[in-house]
Amino acid sequence: MFMKGMIMGGIFCLVLSLLASFNPSTEHTTEDHHHHHLQAPSKDELKHFSHSQMEDLSNQVRVYCIIMVQPKILVYWAAAIHTWSKHCDKAVFYTSEASKALEAVDLNEKDDWARLRKALTHAYENAGDLRWFFVAQPTTFAIIENLKYLLLTKDPNEPFYLGNAAKSGELDYVVYDSGIVLSYEALKRLVNVFKDEDKCPERGGSLWNVGEEKQLAMCLKYTGVFAENGEDIHGKGLFNSKSVESLISDSMQANPTNVVEGCCSDMAVTFNGMSPDQMQANPTNVVEGCCSDMAVTFNGMSPDQMQVMMFGVYRLRPYGHDFHDLLIFDPPVGSDND
Amino acid sequence: MRNTTSNLTFSAGLILGFLSIHFLLDYNISTQVMYLRNVNRGVKGLHHHVYTGGNQNSTSHTTRILCWIMTGPKNLESRTNHIRATWAKRCNKVLYMSSTKTDFPTVELNVSEGRENLYWKTIRAFQYIYQNHLDEADWFLKADDDTFIVIENLRYTLSKYDPEKPLYVGRRFSPFIAQGYMSGGAGYVLSKEAVRRFNKGFQTGECTHYSTLEDVAMGKCMETMKVEAADSRDVKGRQVFHPYPPDRYVVKRPPRPRPLYPLYDYYTPVEGPGCCSDFAVSFHYIYAVQMYALEYLTHHLRPYGYKYRFNPDERTEIKTTTKSK
C-alpha cells in the first residue's frame, strides 16, 4: 500500500513538472512582451541568493560580442581589440573585407544589412553555449559587466532585443551605435526569418533607404520580438549613442550652475566639510543629470578616449568605497589596462 | 480500522513519492533562473554601498584636509564654479583665493592678478591660512582652478604620514632644487608643520620671493626650512599626482624622441597603464566638461561586480588566472 502510494506520488509529481515546463510552441505566435522598459535587477531581488549561487549566476550570463569593423577604420578596430572587448566571453570581429593587419571573420560583403545578417547568422551557428549576443559598431565602447548585470534575471530562452530603443513612425527599434543586445531565442527566430525573402529581404532595404537597424527591427517584429529600452533602477538609459563628454556637455546646458548664489539648488553658500552622507543628499546636478552609474555603452569616443575609459572605468576609483556587489567578475587574463 | 491505516500509509507513500521526485528534479533543473523570473521587482538601491572613509593605515592621526584653490575673478564662472560643484565639497574645508573678495565666496589676498604674482599669492594664501585656519586641518592642499582632485585618494596617500612632521607631498620634479619640488598644477600638500615652517621662513627672512615660478619657489623655501619632499607614488611605484590630463599618460604611444615634460620627473616616468595609480589623486589642465567627466568616471560609473586587480588591502596578490570560459 505504501509503495503504491509512493509510486502514485512520484508519477503525479512528474506529470505536474512536465505540465509546468510545457510551453505551447512559440514559433508561430506573435505573443509580445508587454513591458517596453527592461530594468536592471534591484538589490532586493538578489539578496535571496547564497554566495555560491551568486558565483554560479556570475558565470551564467555569458556574452558573445559581435563587433562589426572595416579596414578603413583600422584604429577603431585595434582600439576595440585592446580595450573593452577583452571583457566579452567571446569577441568576434566581422569585417566587410579582410585586412592584413588584423584578424576577423571576413564576410566579404559591402552591403551593411547583408553583412549584419551574415554576422548574426555566423554568431548563431558558432554560439557554443553562449546565450547572449551583443552587436557593436567600431565606435562603441561597452562595459560588459554592466550588461551582464542588466541581463542577470532575464532568461535567454525568451526573446529579448534591447538597447537604446527609439521610434520611427510605428516601428520601435534599437539604435545601432549604442549597441544591440539579443537573447539566444531572439537570434534563433531572427536567423529563421532571414530565410523568408518576403518578410525579411536581404537586399530590399537599400531600395527604401532604410538603415540596417530598422531592417533588423522589422524582421524581428515579424517573429514577435519587440525592441525594449535598457534602463537602470531609476529609469535612466544604459545604452548611450554619445560619448561621456558629449553627454556631460548636454547636461551642463540643461543644468546651468549659478555662480553668485552657489551652484546647486539647496546648497549653502560656503562648503565647509560635508560628510559623504551630506554629499549624497546634494548631488551635483550636471553629473546626476548625465548618465547612469551602471551605464553599458557609449559611442563616438576616439581610440585614445577608449584607453582613458579603460583606466577611468576599470581602475580609477576613490579609496574606501566598498560596494558589496553580489556578483563577481574577474579581470581578463593577459590584459594590463584594466 | 484497517482501511484508515492503509489509507494513511497510502497517503504517506504518496507524499514521500511526490517529494522525492520533486527533490530529484529540483537538483537537476536550474531552478535558479526560473525562480528569478518570478521574483517581484523592488524599487530600492542597486547596491549596498559602504563608505569606510579609508582609515586603514592611520590609527593615531586624523587626516583633515584644507583645500585652497588659486583662482581669480575671471575664472570663477568658467572654472572654479565647476570645482565647487564637484570635488571641493569633499575637503574638510575649502578656501578660494583670489585678488578680490566676492560672494563666491573668495578670500582677498593683497595681490594683483597675473602669472608673475603667483608666488606672491601662494605666500599670502599660506599666511592667511596660518593665521586663521591652522587648527582646522592636518594637511593643506594647494590646487589650481584647473586641477581635478580625488580627495578620498589624497586622504589615503597622506594617511601614512604624520602631519606634525615637516612634509611636502605632490608630483616630484627634479630640476633646480636638490631634493626636488612639487608641480604646482598637479596640486601639492603641506603638512601642518610644513605650513608653520613656511610662514616662519618668511618671518625670519630665510625664505624670500625667490622666483615668479610658484612651484619652484615653494620648493626652495621647503628645502631651506628642512621640509622633506616625499615620494607620493603608490605601493606599485605608480604616480598619484599628475600635471596633465589622463590621456597624456594612459595612452600607449609608439616610441618617439622624448618630449620635454617627462625630463622634469624626479622618478622615471612610465607611459601607458603603469603611469597612474588606481588611487590617483590629481589631474591638471582639466576644464569644465572634463571636470564633470572625471567626477562621473571616478565617483559614479563603475563595472558592477568587477574584482579590481589592484587591492592593496588584500593579503594575497590577486591572481589573474580566471575560471575557464
XYZ file of C-alpha atoms in Angstrom:
663
model
C 0.000 0.000 0.000
C 2.812 2.325 0.945
C 4.720 1.511 -2.184
C 1.638 2.105 -4.299
C 1.288 5.483 -2.675
C 4.930 6.331 -3.344
C 4.695 5.396 -6.968
C 1.473 7.363 -7.402
C 3.038 10.373 -5.706
C 6.105 10.180 -7.899
C 4.118 9.934 -11.104
C 1.859 12.775 -10.000
C 4.878 14.977 -9.407
C 6.440 14.146 -12.748
C 3.215 14.935 -14.565
C 2.946 18.266 -12.778
C 6.512 19.163 -13.661
C 6.010 18.329 -17.281
C 2.913 20.466 -17.403
C 4.669 23.375 -15.725
C 7.577 23.380 -18.150
C 5.466 22.773 -21.170
C 5.072 25.864 -23.326
C 2.987 25.934 -26.457
C 5.266 26.345 -29.425
C 6.133 29.998 -29.829
C 7.399 29.702 -33.354
C 4.246 30.950 -34.958
C 2.529 33.080 -32.353
C 3.024 36.781 -32.190
C 2.901 36.938 -28.407
C 4.718 40.049 -27.325
C 6.306 41.327 -24.182
C 4.043 43.878 -22.668
C 6.906 45.600 -20.911
C 8.742 48.052 -23.106
C 11.312 49.037 -20.497
C 13.748 46.478 -19.273
C 15.265 47.322 -15.937
C 18.286 46.003 -14.154
C 17.595 43.855 -11.100
C 17.271 45.512 -7.727
C 19.218 44.589 -4.634
C 16.062 43.047 -3.147
C 15.750 40.538 -5.946
C 19.268 39.334 -5.473
C 19.614 39.107 -1.734
C 17.872 35.732 -1.545
C 20.885 34.017 -3.021
C 23.836 32.419 -1.317
C 27.410 33.261 -2.263
C 27.895 30.130 -4.322
C 24.591 30.710 -6.088
C 25.741 34.197 -6.974
C 29.050 32.836 -8.250
C 27.135 30.411 -10.413
C 24.955 33.259 -11.607
C 28.004 35.393 -12.391
C 29.068 32.613 -14.725
C 25.655 32.040 -16.209
C 25.333 35.281 -18.108
C 27.876 34.937 -20.872
C 28.101 37.277 -23.783
C 29.146 36.762 -27.397
C 30.280 40.110 -28.732
C 29.730 40.713 -32.427
C 31.899 43.634 -33.447
C 31.365 44.994 -36.928
C 34.522 46.509 -38.395
C 36.020 47.668 -41.650
C 39.669 48.049 -42.724
C 39.225 51.744 -43.376
C 38.767 52.361 -39.661
C 41.666 50.244 -38.518
C 42.437 52.385 -35.494
C 38.969 51.825 -34.061
C 39.214 48.140 -34.795
C 42.519 47.968 -32.918
C 41.092 50.026 -30.085
C 38.193 47.612 -29.632
C 40.597 44.665 -29.581
C 42.776 46.230 -26.912
C 40.084 47.710 -24.731
C 36.531 46.756 -23.848
C 36.137 43.624 -25.983
C 38.541 41.754 -23.698
C 35.697 41.570 -21.213
C 33.414 39.637 -23.548
C 33.280 35.873 -23.043
C 33.810 35.644 -26.765
C 34.579 38.584 -29.034
C 34.405 38.084 -32.787
C 35.211 40.775 -35.308
C 33.239 40.729 -38.555
C 34.643 42.685 -41.432
C 33.489 43.744 -44.854
C 36.830 42.734 -46.322
C 39.959 41.170 -44.985
C 42.783 43.210 -43.555
C 46.355 42.013 -43.384
C 46.833 43.790 -40.103
C 44.053 42.321 -38.009
C 42.135 39.079 -37.780
C 38.416 38.899 -38.367
C 35.716 36.829 -39.947
C 35.745 38.145 -43.493
C 32.169 38.295 -44.657
C 33.245 39.728 -47.979
C 30.133 41.848 -48.115
C 29.866 45.544 -48.755
C 26.168 45.969 -48.113
C 25.686 46.883 -44.450
C 22.437 44.991 -43.911
C 23.584 41.873 -45.729
C 26.776 41.955 -43.710
C 24.912 42.269 -40.431
C 22.712 39.307 -41.389
C 25.745 37.208 -42.182
C 27.446 38.183 -38.956
C 24.377 37.328 -36.894
C 23.962 34.004 -38.671
C 27.607 33.169 -38.111
C 27.331 34.062 -34.452
C 24.248 31.910 -34.036
C 25.990 28.965 -35.674
C 29.084 29.418 -33.533
C 27.406 30.326 -30.289
C 28.517 27.222 -28.440
C 26.929 27.553 -25.040
C 26.749 31.342 -25.114
C 23.235 32.656 -24.873
C 23.504 36.469 -25.128
C 24.675 38.411 -28.140
C 25.876 41.983 -28.166
C 26.316 43.776 -31.512
C 28.685 46.731 -31.535
C 29.920 49.283 -34.003
C 33.604 50.146 -34.107
C 32.987 53.393 -32.238
C 31.003 51.719 -29.469
C 32.548 51.329 -26.033
C 30.840 48.775 -23.805
C 31.104 47.787 -20.152
C 30.253 44.122 -20.364
C 29.968 43.645 -16.601
C 27.123 46.138 -16.507
C 25.494 44.410 -19.441
C 25.654 41.140 -17.540
C 24.121 42.783 -14.524
C 21.242 44.070 -16.644
C 20.652 40.619 -18.118
C 21.063 38.729 -14.890
C 17.450 37.876 -14.218
C 16.432 37.512 -17.854
C 16.014 34.089 -19.416
C 17.813 33.897 -22.786
C 15.335 31.260 -23.882
C 12.859 34.078 -24.085
C 13.101 36.612 -26.894
C 14.901 39.789 -25.839
C 16.003 42.584 -28.169
C 17.234 45.564 -26.268
C 19.408 48.634 -26.123
C 18.622 52.290 -26.656
C 15.087 51.994 -28.016
C 13.869 54.630 -30.453
C 10.782 55.077 -32.559
C 10.401 55.600 -36.273
C 6.750 56.029 -37.060
C 5.135 52.890 -35.748
C 8.343 50.933 -35.504
C 10.254 50.574 -32.239
C 13.871 49.776 -32.962
C 17.158 49.610 -31.122
C 19.667 52.241 -32.141
C 22.669 50.528 -33.689
C 25.554 52.615 -32.459
C 24.733 52.316 -28.793
C 24.790 48.545 -29.080
C 22.145 45.884 -29.730
C 21.510 43.019 -27.333
C 19.827 39.819 -28.476
C 18.953 36.767 -26.446
C 19.503 33.306 -27.919
C 15.800 32.912 -28.588
C 15.591 36.259 -30.385
C 18.596 35.410 -32.520
C 17.204 31.976 -33.283
C 13.936 33.465 -34.524
C 15.846 36.061 -36.484
C 18.054 33.546 -38.244
C 14.935 31.626 -39.220
C 13.107 34.643 -40.576
C 16.180 35.504 -42.675
C 15.054 32.665 -44.898
C 11.802 34.471 -45.624
C 12.537 36.811 -48.530
C 9.132 38.436 -48.262
C 9.208 39.348 -44.623
C 12.927 39.899 -44.292
C 14.619 40.532 -47.629
C 18.358 40.586 -47.858
C 18.663 43.318 -50.464
C 15.344 45.108 -50.336
C 16.197 47.611 -47.683
C 18.602 49.718 -49.671
C 15.861 50.447 -52.181
C 13.848 52.166 -49.486
C 16.915 53.651 -47.830
C 16.071 52.019 -44.562
C 19.087 51.568 -42.296
C 20.007 48.134 -41.061
C 18.912 48.905 -37.515
C 15.350 49.396 -38.719
C 15.533 46.390 -41.029
C 16.524 44.352 -38.027
C 13.603 45.692 -36.027
C 11.163 44.877 -38.820
C 12.396 41.326 -39.231
C 12.286 40.722 -35.501
C 8.819 42.177 -35.295
C 7.601 39.503 -37.704
C 8.820 36.884 -35.276
C 7.101 38.515 -32.337
C 10.168 40.173 -30.881
C 9.970 43.839 -29.949
C 12.559 46.438 -29.031
C 12.984 47.259 -25.365
C 14.844 50.122 -23.729
C 17.603 49.093 -21.343
C 17.361 51.153 -18.160
C 18.639 51.223 -14.619
C 16.542 51.153 -11.451
C 15.911 54.885 -11.777
C 14.730 54.640 -15.368
C 17.940 56.111 -16.780
C 19.012 54.761 -20.148
C 22.018 52.462 -20.050
C 22.833 52.489 -23.740
C 24.246 55.781 -24.979
C 24.806 56.945 -28.527
C 27.160 59.693 -27.406
C 30.452 59.924 -25.578
C 30.751 60.749 -21.884
C 31.967 64.272 -22.607
C 29.164 64.890 -25.077
C 26.574 63.777 -22.548
C 28.162 65.878 -19.809
C 28.109 68.853 -22.137
C 24.395 68.298 -22.769
C 23.776 68.068 -19.060
C 25.686 71.270 -18.403
C 23.426 73.116 -20.771
C 20.386 71.707 -19.044
C 21.713 72.414 -15.545
C 23.436 75.774 -15.556
C 25.196 76.478 -12.284
C 24.604 79.790 -10.612
C 27.893 81.488 -9.809
C 26.905 84.034 -7.219
C 24.397 82.243 -5.032
C 26.102 78.896 -5.048
C 25.840 76.193 -7.639
C 23.446 73.554 -6.716
C 19.871 74.238 -5.648
C 19.786 73.779 -1.913
C 23.426 74.095 -1.045
C 24.747 76.670 1.360
C 26.993 79.443 0.104
C 30.058 78.082 1.865
C 31.059 74.470 1.672
C 32.683 73.512 4.896
C 33.306 69.886 5.434
C 30.365 67.967 4.129
C 30.182 64.379 5.170
C 29.699 61.758 2.462
C 26.073 61.410 3.555
C 25.505 65.102 3.087
C 27.159 64.859 -0.279
C 24.809 62.105 -1.316
C 21.857 64.258 -0.382
C 23.050 67.165 -2.517
C 24.081 65.648 -5.818
C 25.912 67.531 -8.479
C 23.215 68.399 -10.937
C 25.383 68.057 -14.002
C 26.718 64.594 -13.218
C 23.455 63.264 -11.813
C 21.605 64.577 -14.829
C 24.000 62.908 -17.199
C 24.387 59.222 -17.149
C 23.726 56.099 -15.145
C 26.262 54.680 -12.699
C 25.628 51.347 -14.400
C 25.882 52.577 -17.991
C 26.545 49.820 -20.501
C 27.589 51.673 -23.637
C 28.895 54.930 -25.011
C 29.588 55.828 -28.605
C 31.679 58.236 -30.581
C 34.825 58.002 -28.485
C 38.186 58.144 -30.165
C 40.629 55.252 -29.717
C 42.618 57.356 -27.247
C 39.487 58.160 -25.294
C 38.727 54.431 -25.151
C 42.097 53.856 -23.497
C 41.291 56.560 -20.975
C 37.884 54.939 -20.406
C 39.590 51.658 -19.557
C 41.522 53.472 -16.861
C 38.536 55.510 -15.751
C 36.133 52.567 -15.591
C 38.273 49.620 -14.524
C 40.880 51.266 -12.356
C 40.411 54.861 -11.224
C 38.240 54.995 -8.136
C 38.100 56.608 -4.698
C 39.699 54.576 -1.952
C 37.428 53.418 0.808
C 34.175 52.749 -1.003
C 33.025 49.150 -0.633
C 30.121 48.153 -2.759
C 29.364 44.641 -1.576
C 28.231 43.665 -5.034
C 26.514 40.331 -5.280
C 28.319 39.186 -8.367
C 31.992 38.652 -9.057
C 33.631 39.248 -12.409
C 37.311 38.502 -12.665
C 39.640 40.690 -14.728
C 40.559 39.215 -18.125
C 43.737 37.202 -18.435
C 46.757 38.789 -20.047
C 45.486 42.338 -20.013
C 47.242 45.318 -18.447
C 44.924 48.255 -18.959
C 42.071 47.145 -16.720
C -9.705 0.320 11.246
C -7.612 -1.443 8.673
C -8.974 0.886 5.979
C -7.825 4.009 7.845
C -4.297 2.711 8.403
C -3.967 1.568 4.833
C -5.288 4.973 3.687
C -2.740 6.643 5.904
C 0.133 4.557 4.602
C -1.048 5.205 1.072
C -1.096 8.950 1.702
C 2.292 8.824 3.376
C 3.665 6.985 0.394
C 2.028 9.472 -1.945
C 3.616 12.399 -0.188
C 7.013 10.767 0.089
C 6.971 9.700 -3.536
C 5.945 13.187 -4.625
C 8.609 14.872 -2.529
C 11.455 12.603 -3.542
C 10.798 13.027 -7.248
C 10.395 16.751 -6.649
C 13.807 16.962 -4.977
C 15.442 14.928 -7.694
C 14.039 17.187 -10.376
C 14.945 20.299 -8.440
C 18.529 19.166 -8.189
C 18.825 18.779 -11.926
C 16.817 21.642 -13.346
C 18.316 25.071 -12.991
C 15.614 26.460 -10.794
C 17.690 29.487 -10.050
C 16.752 31.131 -13.299
C 13.141 30.080 -13.037
C 12.902 31.462 -9.518
C 14.458 34.714 -10.610
C 11.919 35.264 -13.302
C 9.137 35.038 -10.787
C 10.610 37.471 -8.298
C 8.837 40.769 -7.976
C 10.761 43.870 -8.723
C 11.535 46.083 -5.803
C 12.489 49.667 -6.427
C 15.329 50.042 -3.983
C 19.008 50.828 -4.338
C 21.187 48.897 -6.716
C 23.835 48.046 -4.222
C 24.783 48.226 -0.622
C 27.394 50.924 -0.542
C 29.573 51.476 2.470
C 31.983 54.356 2.689
C 34.595 53.346 5.190
C 36.480 56.596 4.873
C 39.685 54.735 4.268
C 41.150 54.703 7.722
C 43.094 51.530 7.195
C 46.575 52.925 7.638
C 46.307 55.683 10.191
C 45.392 54.721 13.666
C 46.687 57.618 15.665
C 46.239 60.648 13.440
C 43.350 62.208 11.628
C 43.590 63.306 8.005
C 41.629 66.511 7.811
C 42.344 68.383 4.608
C 42.026 72.085 3.977
C 41.903 72.810 0.249
C 42.818 76.181 -1.128
C 42.273 76.919 -4.769
C 44.338 79.506 -6.574
C 41.911 81.446 -8.708
C 40.952 84.908 -9.941
C 37.865 86.897 -10.818
C 37.735 85.982 -14.478
C 37.873 82.252 -13.788
C 35.197 81.971 -11.135
C 32.368 81.223 -13.506
C 34.236 79.271 -16.168
C 36.416 77.148 -13.906
C 36.159 77.481 -10.148
C 32.409 77.058 -10.296
C 32.875 73.521 -11.544
C 35.369 72.700 -8.847
C 32.866 73.837 -6.294
C 30.243 71.637 -7.918
C 32.484 68.584 -7.877
C 35.461 67.764 -5.697
C 35.703 70.792 -3.411
C 32.857 69.562 -1.246
C 34.917 66.591 -0.124
C 37.539 68.774 1.516
C 37.124 69.301 5.238
C 37.497 72.983 4.472
C 37.776 74.831 1.179
C 39.033 78.346 0.505
C 39.040 80.106 -2.837
C 41.954 82.525 -3.015
C 41.739 85.493 -5.344
C 42.815 89.091 -5.661
C 39.342 90.290 -4.767
C 36.687 89.383 -2.229
C 33.396 88.152 -3.678
C 30.286 86.278 -2.604
C 31.521 83.153 -4.360
C 32.983 83.295 -1.677
C 36.598 84.225 -2.322
C 39.296 85.345 0.057
C 41.005 88.544 -0.891
C 44.790 88.276 -0.929
C 46.533 91.580 -1.129
C 47.986 90.670 -4.525
C 47.038 91.566 -8.091
C 46.327 89.036 -10.814
C 48.931 87.825 -13.288
C 51.362 84.958 -13.798
C 54.203 86.917 -12.228
C 52.272 87.197 -8.979
C 51.517 83.526 -8.483
C 54.138 83.054 -5.833
C 53.010 86.212 -4.025
C 49.534 84.722 -3.985
C 50.876 81.494 -2.563
C 52.813 83.294 0.152
C 49.799 85.371 1.145
C 47.455 82.385 0.957
C 49.536 80.306 3.335
C 49.897 83.333 5.592
C 46.137 83.730 5.698
C 45.677 80.039 6.416
C 48.349 80.046 9.105
C 46.710 82.991 10.828
C 43.091 81.877 10.520
C 42.703 78.173 9.863
C 45.758 76.254 11.020
C 43.898 74.259 13.645
C 41.106 73.239 11.324
C 43.126 70.725 9.368
C 46.136 68.442 9.365
C 47.080 68.832 5.710
C 46.906 71.836 3.427
C 46.333 71.294 -0.273
C 47.085 73.889 -2.897
C 45.335 73.374 -6.221
C 44.826 75.433 -9.350
C 41.399 76.201 -10.732
C 42.026 73.641 -13.456
C 43.111 70.825 -11.190
C 40.876 67.801 -10.509
C 41.430 66.171 -7.126
C 40.162 62.878 -5.689
C 40.061 63.771 -2.007
C 39.493 60.222 -0.775
C 42.677 59.139 -2.518
C 44.549 62.114 -1.148
C 43.470 61.108 2.331
C 44.614 57.577 1.651
C 48.000 58.783 0.345
C 48.524 61.083 3.344
C 47.302 58.652 5.971
C 50.700 57.010 6.182
C 52.377 60.246 7.233
C 52.367 62.225 10.460
C 51.128 65.789 9.869
C 53.266 67.060 12.727
C 56.335 66.161 10.707
C 57.552 68.692 8.152
C 56.398 67.109 4.884
C 55.621 68.259 1.391
C 53.759 65.899 -0.966
C 52.958 66.102 -4.672
C 54.302 65.301 -8.151
C 58.008 65.459 -7.627
C 60.091 67.293 -10.215
C 63.857 67.261 -10.219
C 65.427 70.358 -11.755
C 66.548 73.489 -9.846
C 66.089 72.142 -6.303
C 68.272 69.388 -4.892
C 65.555 67.423 -3.122
C 63.129 68.264 -5.905
C 59.995 70.389 -5.846
C 56.320 69.654 -6.407
C 54.468 70.574 -9.576
C 52.065 73.434 -8.903
C 49.436 72.406 -11.397
C 49.248 68.831 -10.166
C 48.451 70.100 -6.686
C 50.678 69.760 -3.663
C 50.133 69.333 0.042
C 51.935 70.762 3.045
C 51.708 69.142 6.452
C 50.704 71.334 9.374
C 54.318 71.572 10.466
C 55.356 72.487 6.937
C 52.858 75.366 6.944
C 54.301 76.598 10.215
C 57.827 76.462 8.832
C 56.839 78.141 5.558
C 55.422 81.062 7.464
C 58.330 81.181 9.882
C 60.680 81.278 6.896
C 59.099 84.491 5.653
C 59.053 85.998 9.117
C 62.748 85.395 9.647
C 63.764 86.162 6.084
C 65.087 82.659 5.443
C 62.537 82.402 2.649
C 62.080 85.186 0.130
C 60.204 85.786 -3.080
C 62.789 83.596 -4.753
C 61.115 83.321 -8.159
C 57.887 84.005 -10.014
C 57.739 80.281 -10.731
C 55.450 79.455 -7.864
C 56.196 75.772 -7.576
C 59.976 76.118 -7.860
C 59.980 78.946 -5.326
C 57.903 76.885 -2.893
C 60.375 74.047 -3.354
C 63.220 76.390 -2.490
C 61.601 77.524 0.740
C 60.727 73.954 1.685
C 64.313 72.918 1.215
C 65.586 75.895 3.202
C 63.223 75.179 6.083
C 64.131 71.478 6.011
C 60.721 70.273 4.989
C 61.095 66.859 3.433
C 59.921 66.194 -0.119
C 58.018 62.922 -0.041
C 57.659 60.127 -2.584
C 53.942 60.087 -3.253
C 53.875 57.080 -5.568
C 51.705 54.106 -4.643
C 52.998 50.712 -3.458
C 53.463 49.654 -7.077
C 55.519 52.757 -7.834
C 52.780 54.383 -9.863
C 52.247 58.137 -9.860
C 49.406 59.642 -7.938
C 49.641 63.358 -8.779
C 49.539 64.268 -12.468
C 50.384 67.618 -14.072
C 48.420 66.717 -17.228
C 45.081 65.086 -18.097
C 44.898 61.270 -18.062
C 45.075 60.864 -21.820
C 48.616 62.264 -21.753
C 49.823 59.276 -19.775
C 47.432 56.358 -20.106
C 47.578 56.078 -23.872
C 50.447 53.948 -25.111
C 52.217 55.722 -27.904
C 54.790 54.457 -30.355
C 58.396 55.294 -29.435
C 59.479 58.792 -30.379
C 62.048 61.338 -29.211
C 61.310 62.178 -25.592
C 59.329 65.380 -25.142
C 60.361 67.954 -22.593
C 57.913 67.302 -19.806
C 58.969 63.844 -18.609
C 62.526 65.142 -18.114
C 61.223 67.113 -15.164
C 60.112 63.990 -13.371
C 62.150 63.056 -10.324
C 61.203 59.399 -10.761
C 61.466 57.808 -14.216
C 58.127 58.354 -15.892
C 56.083 55.461 -17.236
C 53.778 55.708 -20.193
C 50.758 53.509 -20.642
C 48.745 51.828 -17.894
C 51.665 51.788 -15.460
C 51.673 55.573 -15.418
C 48.991 56.103 -12.960
C 47.768 54.670 -9.731
C 44.248 53.310 -9.415
C 44.011 55.667 -6.466
C 45.170 58.681 -8.431
C 44.835 61.994 -6.623
C 45.086 64.667 -9.272
C 44.972 65.636 -12.919
C 45.690 69.069 -14.357
C 44.512 71.170 -17.312
C 41.013 69.964 -16.568
C 38.289 72.355 -17.628
C 34.515 72.376 -17.193
C 33.339 69.365 -19.204
C 36.354 67.230 -18.281
C 35.948 68.169 -14.623
C 32.455 66.682 -14.559
C 33.509 63.792 -16.786
C 36.261 62.862 -14.333
C 33.839 63.246 -11.453
C 31.477 60.842 -13.231
C 34.205 58.326 -14.046
C 35.678 58.402 -10.560
C 32.636 58.603 -8.324
C 29.783 57.269 -10.390
C 30.409 54.981 -13.338
C 31.776 51.584 -12.367
C 31.783 47.995 -13.602
C 29.362 46.049 -11.427
C 30.938 43.175 -9.555
C 34.370 43.734 -11.057
C 37.224 42.411 -8.974
C 39.832 45.155 -9.312
C 43.358 43.931 -9.967
C 44.906 46.337 -7.500
C 43.742 45.666 -3.967
C 46.366 46.939 -1.564
C 44.364 45.870 1.451
C 44.097 42.256 0.388
C 46.661 39.984 1.983
C 47.284 37.871 -1.101
C 48.049 39.339 -4.501
C 45.146 38.879 -6.851
C 45.902 36.254 -9.406
C 44.773 36.913 -12.922
C 44.037 33.305 -13.721
C 40.324 33.130 -14.161
C 37.870 30.316 -14.440
C 37.853 28.732 -17.830
C 35.486 30.411 -20.187
